[in-house]
PDB file of C-alpha atoms in Angstrom:
ATOM      1  CA  UNK Z  89    -121.128-288.626  10.641  1.00 58.00           C
ATOM      2  CA  UNK Z  90    -117.670-289.985  10.570  1.00 67.00           C
ATOM      3  CA  UNK Z  91    -118.395-293.339   8.598  1.00 73.00           C
ATOM      4  CA  UNK Z  92    -120.429-290.941   6.237  1.00 74.00           C
ATOM      5  CA  UNK Z  93    -117.305-288.808   5.527  1.00 66.00           C
ATOM      6  CA  UNK Z  94    -114.986-291.792   5.334  1.00 70.00           C
ATOM      7  CA  UNK Z  95    -117.401-293.221   2.886  1.00 68.00           C
ATOM      8  CA  UNK Z  96    -117.407-290.051   0.779  1.00 72.00           C
ATOM      9  CA  UNK Z  97    -113.497-289.887   0.834  1.00 65.00           C
ATOM     10  CA  UNK Z  98    -113.155-293.324  -0.137  1.00 71.00           C
ATOM     11  CA  UNK Z  99    -115.493-292.750  -3.326  1.00 70.00           C
ATOM     12  CA  UNK Z 100    -113.743-289.794  -4.366  1.00 72.00           C
ATOM     13  CA  UNK Z 101    -110.464-291.466  -3.988  1.00 63.00           C
ATOM     14  CA  UNK Z 102    -111.431-294.470  -5.797  1.00 62.00           C
ATOM     15  CA  UNK Z 103    -112.996-291.843  -8.559  1.00 69.00           C
ATOM     16  CA  UNK Z 104    -109.718-290.306  -9.091  1.00 64.00           C
ATOM     17  CA  UNK Z 105    -108.065-293.306  -9.208  1.00 61.00           C
ATOM     18  CA  UNK Z 106    -109.900-294.780 -11.608  1.00 69.00           C
ATOM     19  CA  UNK Z 107    -110.181-291.892 -14.053  1.00 64.00           C
ATOM     20  CA  UNK Z 108    -106.716-291.566 -13.992  1.00 59.00           C
ATOM     21  CA  UNK Z 109    -106.049-295.257 -14.356  1.00 63.00           C
ATOM     22  CA  UNK Z 110    -107.910-294.333 -17.778  1.00 62.00           C
ATOM     23  CA  UNK Z 111    -106.157-291.494 -18.623  1.00 63.00           C
ATOM     24  CA  UNK Z 112    -102.337-292.194 -17.857  1.00 61.00           C
ATOM     25  CA  UNK Z 113    -102.525-294.331 -20.964  1.00 64.00           C
ATOM     26  CA  UNK Z 114    -103.556-291.652 -23.313  1.00 61.00           C
ATOM     27  CA  UNK Z 115    -101.198-288.927 -21.704  1.00 60.00           C
ATOM     28  CA  UNK Z 116     -98.115-291.511 -22.468  1.00 60.00           C
ATOM     29  CA  UNK Z 117     -99.475-292.440 -25.995  1.00 58.00           C
ATOM     30  CA  UNK Z 118     -98.900-288.567 -27.098  1.00 58.00           C
ATOM     31  CA  UNK Z 119     -95.050-289.569 -26.522  1.00 63.00           C
ATOM     32  CA  UNK Z 120     -95.374-291.391 -29.779  1.00 67.00           C
ATOM     33  CA  UNK Z 121     -95.878-288.923 -32.275  1.00 79.00           C
ATOM     34  CA  UNK Z 122     -94.229-289.542 -35.714  1.00 89.00           C
ATOM     35  CA  UNK Z 123     -92.158-286.102 -36.704  1.00 90.00           C
ATOM     36  CA  UNK Z 124     -93.205-284.937 -40.013  1.00 91.00           C
ATOM     37  CA  UNK Z 125     -91.642-286.031 -43.319  1.00 92.00           C
ATOM     38  CA  UNK Z 126     -89.457-283.349 -45.044  1.00 92.00           C
ATOM     39  CA  UNK Z 127     -92.491-283.019 -47.631  1.00 94.00           C
ATOM     40  CA  UNK Z 128     -95.013-282.460 -44.947  1.00 95.00           C
ATOM     41  CA  UNK Z 129     -92.387-279.914 -43.559  1.00 94.00           C
ATOM     42  CA  UNK Z 130     -92.439-278.195 -46.657  1.00 96.00           C
ATOM     43  CA  UNK Z 131     -96.068-278.254 -47.363  1.00 96.00           C
ATOM     44  CA  UNK Z 132     -96.434-276.603 -43.703  1.00 96.00           C
ATOM     45  CA  UNK Z 133     -94.206-273.920 -44.047  1.00 94.00           C
ATOM     46  CA  UNK Z 134     -95.797-272.892 -47.470  1.00 96.00           C
ATOM     47  CA  UNK Z 135     -99.113-273.115 -46.151  1.00 96.00           C
ATOM     48  CA  UNK Z 136     -97.911-270.733 -43.302  1.00 94.00           C
ATOM     49  CA  UNK Z 137     -96.036-268.680 -45.405  1.00 95.00           C
ATOM     50  CA  UNK Z 138     -99.343-268.346 -47.707  1.00 95.00           C
ATOM     51  CA  UNK Z 139    -101.585-267.502 -44.951  1.00 94.00           C
ATOM     52  CA  UNK Z 140     -99.073-264.629 -43.688  1.00 93.00           C
ATOM     53  CA  UNK Z 141     -98.165-263.187 -47.212  1.00 95.00           C
ATOM     54  CA  UNK Z 142    -101.433-264.378 -49.492  1.00 95.00           C
ATOM     55  CA  UNK Z 143     -99.237-266.344 -51.834  1.00 96.00           C
ATOM     56  CA  UNK Z 144    -100.681-267.073 -55.233  1.00 96.00           C
ATOM     57  CA  UNK Z 145    -100.677-270.414 -56.574  1.00 97.00           C
ATOM     58  CA  UNK Z 146     -97.886-270.135 -58.523  1.00 97.00           C
ATOM     59  CA  UNK Z 147     -95.893-268.802 -55.758  1.00 97.00           C
ATOM     60  CA  UNK Z 148     -96.844-271.570 -53.732  1.00 97.00           C
ATOM     61  CA  UNK Z 149     -95.424-273.835 -56.335  1.00 97.00           C
ATOM     62  CA  UNK Z 150     -92.140-272.107 -56.696  1.00 97.00           C
ATOM     63  CA  UNK Z 151     -91.791-272.132 -52.702  1.00 97.00           C
ATOM     64  CA  UNK Z 152     -92.754-275.470 -52.744  1.00 97.00           C
ATOM     65  CA  UNK Z 153     -89.766-276.193 -54.806  1.00 97.00           C
ATOM     66  CA  UNK Z 154     -87.364-273.980 -53.461  1.00 97.00           C
ATOM     67  CA  UNK Z 155     -88.182-275.485 -49.796  1.00 97.00           C
ATOM     68  CA  UNK Z 156     -87.893-279.178 -51.268  1.00 97.00           C
ATOM     69  CA  UNK Z 157     -84.269-278.228 -52.841  1.00 96.00           C
ATOM     70  CA  UNK Z 158     -83.173-276.944 -49.432  1.00 96.00           C
ATOM     71  CA  UNK Z 159     -84.707-279.944 -47.335  1.00 95.00           C
ATOM     72  CA  UNK Z 160     -82.917-282.148 -49.853  1.00 94.00           C
ATOM     73  CA  UNK Z 161     -79.730-280.412 -49.213  1.00 94.00           C
ATOM     74  CA  UNK Z 162     -80.295-280.396 -45.386  1.00 94.00           C
ATOM     75  CA  UNK Z 163     -81.121-283.831 -45.324  1.00 92.00           C
ATOM     76  CA  UNK Z 164     -77.538-284.680 -46.780  1.00 92.00           C
ATOM     77  CA  UNK Z 165     -76.090-282.476 -44.442  1.00 95.00           C
ATOM     78  CA  UNK Z 166     -77.728-283.661 -41.614  1.00 93.00           C
ATOM     79  CA  UNK Z 167     -76.655-287.338 -42.168  1.00 94.00           C
ATOM     80  CA  UNK Z 168     -72.992-286.462 -42.479  1.00 95.00           C
ATOM     81  CA  UNK Z 169     -73.322-284.160 -39.272  1.00 96.00           C
ATOM     82  CA  UNK Z 170     -74.418-287.130 -37.492  1.00 96.00           C
ATOM     83  CA  UNK Z 171     -71.552-289.193 -38.603  1.00 96.00           C
ATOM     84  CA  UNK Z 172     -69.040-286.276 -38.047  1.00 96.00           C
ATOM     85  CA  UNK Z 173     -70.524-285.971 -34.290  1.00 97.00           C
ATOM     86  CA  UNK Z 174     -70.243-289.278 -33.677  1.00 97.00           C
ATOM     87  CA  UNK Z 175     -66.614-289.591 -34.942  1.00 96.00           C
ATOM     88  CA  UNK Z 176     -65.853-286.540 -32.703  1.00 97.00           C
ATOM     89  CA  UNK Z 177     -67.046-288.161 -29.753  1.00 97.00           C
ATOM     90  CA  UNK Z 178     -65.060-291.287 -30.331  1.00 97.00           C
ATOM     91  CA  UNK Z 179     -62.008-288.839 -30.758  1.00 96.00           C
ATOM     92  CA  UNK Z 180     -62.428-286.947 -27.537  1.00 97.00           C
ATOM     93  CA  UNK Z 181     -62.950-290.449 -25.719  1.00 97.00           C
ATOM     94  CA  UNK Z 182     -59.807-291.695 -26.915  1.00 97.00           C
ATOM     95  CA  UNK Z 183     -57.850-288.276 -26.520  1.00 97.00           C
ATOM     96  CA  UNK Z 184     -57.264-287.924 -30.489  1.00 96.00           C
ATOM     97  CA  UNK Z 185     -56.382-284.508 -31.104  1.00 97.00           C
ATOM     98  CA  UNK Z 186     -55.846-285.434 -34.687  1.00 97.00           C
ATOM     99  CA  UNK Z 187     -59.276-287.039 -34.892  1.00 96.00           C
ATOM    100  CA  UNK Z 188     -60.871-283.697 -32.851  1.00 96.00           C
ATOM    101  CA  UNK Z 189     -59.105-281.183 -35.253  1.00 97.00           C
ATOM    102  CA  UNK Z 190     -60.488-283.313 -38.439  1.00 97.00           C
ATOM    103  CA  UNK Z 191     -63.857-283.897 -36.897  1.00 96.00           C
ATOM    104  CA  UNK Z 192     -64.421-280.431 -35.832  1.00 96.00           C
ATOM    105  CA  UNK Z 193     -62.974-279.021 -39.298  1.00 97.00           C
ATOM    106  CA  UNK Z 194     -65.748-281.266 -40.795  1.00 96.00           C
ATOM    107  CA  UNK Z 195     -68.645-280.265 -38.541  1.00 96.00           C
ATOM    108  CA  UNK Z 196     -67.354-276.583 -39.197  1.00 96.00           C
ATOM    109  CA  UNK Z 197     -67.584-277.426 -42.815  1.00 96.00           C
ATOM    110  CA  UNK Z 198     -71.234-278.895 -42.737  1.00 96.00           C
ATOM    111  CA  UNK Z 199     -72.500-276.171 -40.639  1.00 96.00           C
ATOM    112  CA  UNK Z 200     -71.413-273.642 -43.132  1.00 97.00           C
ATOM    113  CA  UNK Z 201     -73.196-276.040 -45.910  1.00 96.00           C
ATOM    114  CA  UNK Z 202     -76.395-276.005 -43.658  1.00 96.00           C
ATOM    115  CA  UNK Z 203     -76.452-272.230 -43.475  1.00 96.00           C
ATOM    116  CA  UNK Z 204     -75.849-271.875 -47.273  1.00 96.00           C
ATOM    117  CA  UNK Z 205     -78.599-274.071 -48.161  1.00 95.00           C
ATOM    118  CA  UNK Z 206     -80.897-272.043 -45.652  1.00 94.00           C
ATOM    119  CA  UNK Z 207     -79.895-268.628 -46.915  1.00 94.00           C
ATOM    120  CA  UNK Z 208     -80.102-269.715 -50.181  1.00 96.00           C
ATOM    121  CA  UNK Z 209     -83.668-270.805 -50.072  1.00 95.00           C
ATOM    122  CA  UNK Z 210     -84.509-267.595 -48.419  1.00 94.00           C
ATOM    123  CA  UNK Z 211     -83.234-265.606 -50.430  1.00 95.00           C
ATOM    124  CA  UNK Z 212     -84.794-267.462 -53.518  1.00 97.00           C
ATOM    125  CA  UNK Z 213     -87.969-267.269 -51.988  1.00 96.00           C
ATOM    126  CA  UNK Z 214     -87.696-263.542 -50.812  1.00 96.00           C
ATOM    127  CA  UNK Z 215     -86.810-262.603 -54.453  1.00 96.00           C
ATOM    128  CA  UNK Z 216     -90.085-264.368 -55.832  1.00 97.00           C
ATOM    129  CA  UNK Z 217     -92.181-262.100 -53.607  1.00 97.00           C
ATOM    130  CA  UNK Z 218     -93.873-258.888 -54.503  1.00 97.00           C
ATOM    131  CA  UNK Z 219     -92.705-255.520 -52.989  1.00 96.00           C
ATOM    132  CA  UNK Z 220     -95.904-255.446 -51.126  1.00 95.00           C
ATOM    133  CA  UNK Z 221     -95.294-259.046 -49.538  1.00 95.00           C
ATOM    134  CA  UNK Z 222     -91.674-258.501 -48.948  1.00 94.00           C
ATOM    135  CA  UNK Z 223     -92.279-255.994 -46.640  1.00 93.00           C
ATOM    136  CA  UNK Z 224     -94.711-258.222 -44.590  1.00 92.00           C
ATOM    137  CA  UNK Z 225     -91.999-260.962 -44.879  1.00 93.00           C
ATOM    138  CA  UNK Z 226     -89.455-258.455 -43.068  1.00 91.00           C
ATOM    139  CA  UNK Z 227     -92.112-257.781 -40.482  1.00 88.00           C
ATOM    140  CA  UNK Z 228     -91.498-261.217 -39.493  1.00 84.00           C
ATOM    141  CA  UNK Z 229     -88.046-260.820 -38.146  1.00 74.00           C
ATOM    142  CA  UNK Z 230     -84.966-262.691 -39.545  1.00 58.00           C
ATOM    143  CA  UNK Z 231     -85.819-264.970 -41.986  1.00 57.00           C
ATOM    144  CA  UNK Z 232     -89.311-264.322 -42.399  1.00 54.00           C
ATOM    145  CA  UNK Z 233     -89.601-265.963 -38.862  1.00 52.00           C
ATOM    146  CA  UNK Z 234     -89.015-269.225 -40.851  1.00 52.00           C
ATOM    147  CA  UNK Z 235     -85.947-271.188 -41.491  1.00 48.00           C
ATOM    148  CA  UNK Z 236     -82.507-270.235 -40.611  1.00 47.00           C
ATOM    149  CA  UNK Z 237     -80.994-271.834 -37.112  1.00 45.00           C
ATOM    150  CA  UNK Z 238     -84.713-271.889 -35.702  1.00 42.00           C
ATOM    151  CA  UNK Z 239     -86.326-273.559 -38.414  1.00 43.00           C
ATOM    152  CA  UNK Z 240     -88.997-276.524 -37.910  1.00 40.00           C
ATOM    153  CA  UNK Z 241     -87.065-278.419 -35.048  1.00 40.00           C
ATOM    154  CA  UNK Z 242     -86.236-275.317 -32.752  1.00 40.00           C
ATOM    155  CA  UNK Z 243     -82.701-273.783 -32.274  1.00 41.00           C
ATOM    156  CA  UNK Z 244     -80.156-275.673 -34.588  1.00 45.00           C
ATOM    157  CA  UNK Z 245     -80.243-279.073 -35.750  1.00 44.00           C
ATOM    158  CA  UNK Z 246     -78.474-281.572 -33.421  1.00 41.00           C
ATOM    159  CA  UNK Z 247     -78.768-284.960 -35.334  1.00 40.00           C
TER     160      UNK Z 247
END
């Protein structure tokens, strides 16, 4: 009985080991996910809003234009933000108070531009909705549950 039990345990161990050997590469393969392009982000956002608010084809076209303009502005701001944060880190490491002040002001200005682009897009989108759609949009919470600081990538943009 002891030998039979040992054989069962050995077979189960080998089965589990072989299964894991084949499954592990698939688990790690999921980490190579390519993030969506700005155009895909806009298309996904418009599709979600269409599903929730029943946008007409004309509204979908207008929304696509609004959110594409927003993405273009955010892309420019994001590149500048990345540069400013790198410069701020350099200034901090060098104890360069003038550099810290300059880069902090730049980051503040860029954040303002980011919020302005998002808010303008949300205002333009809201303005094109019918009163019924606006009521539904308002039920979604701040900024209709889309955009704002909690947009596509979660809270904030940390480039």
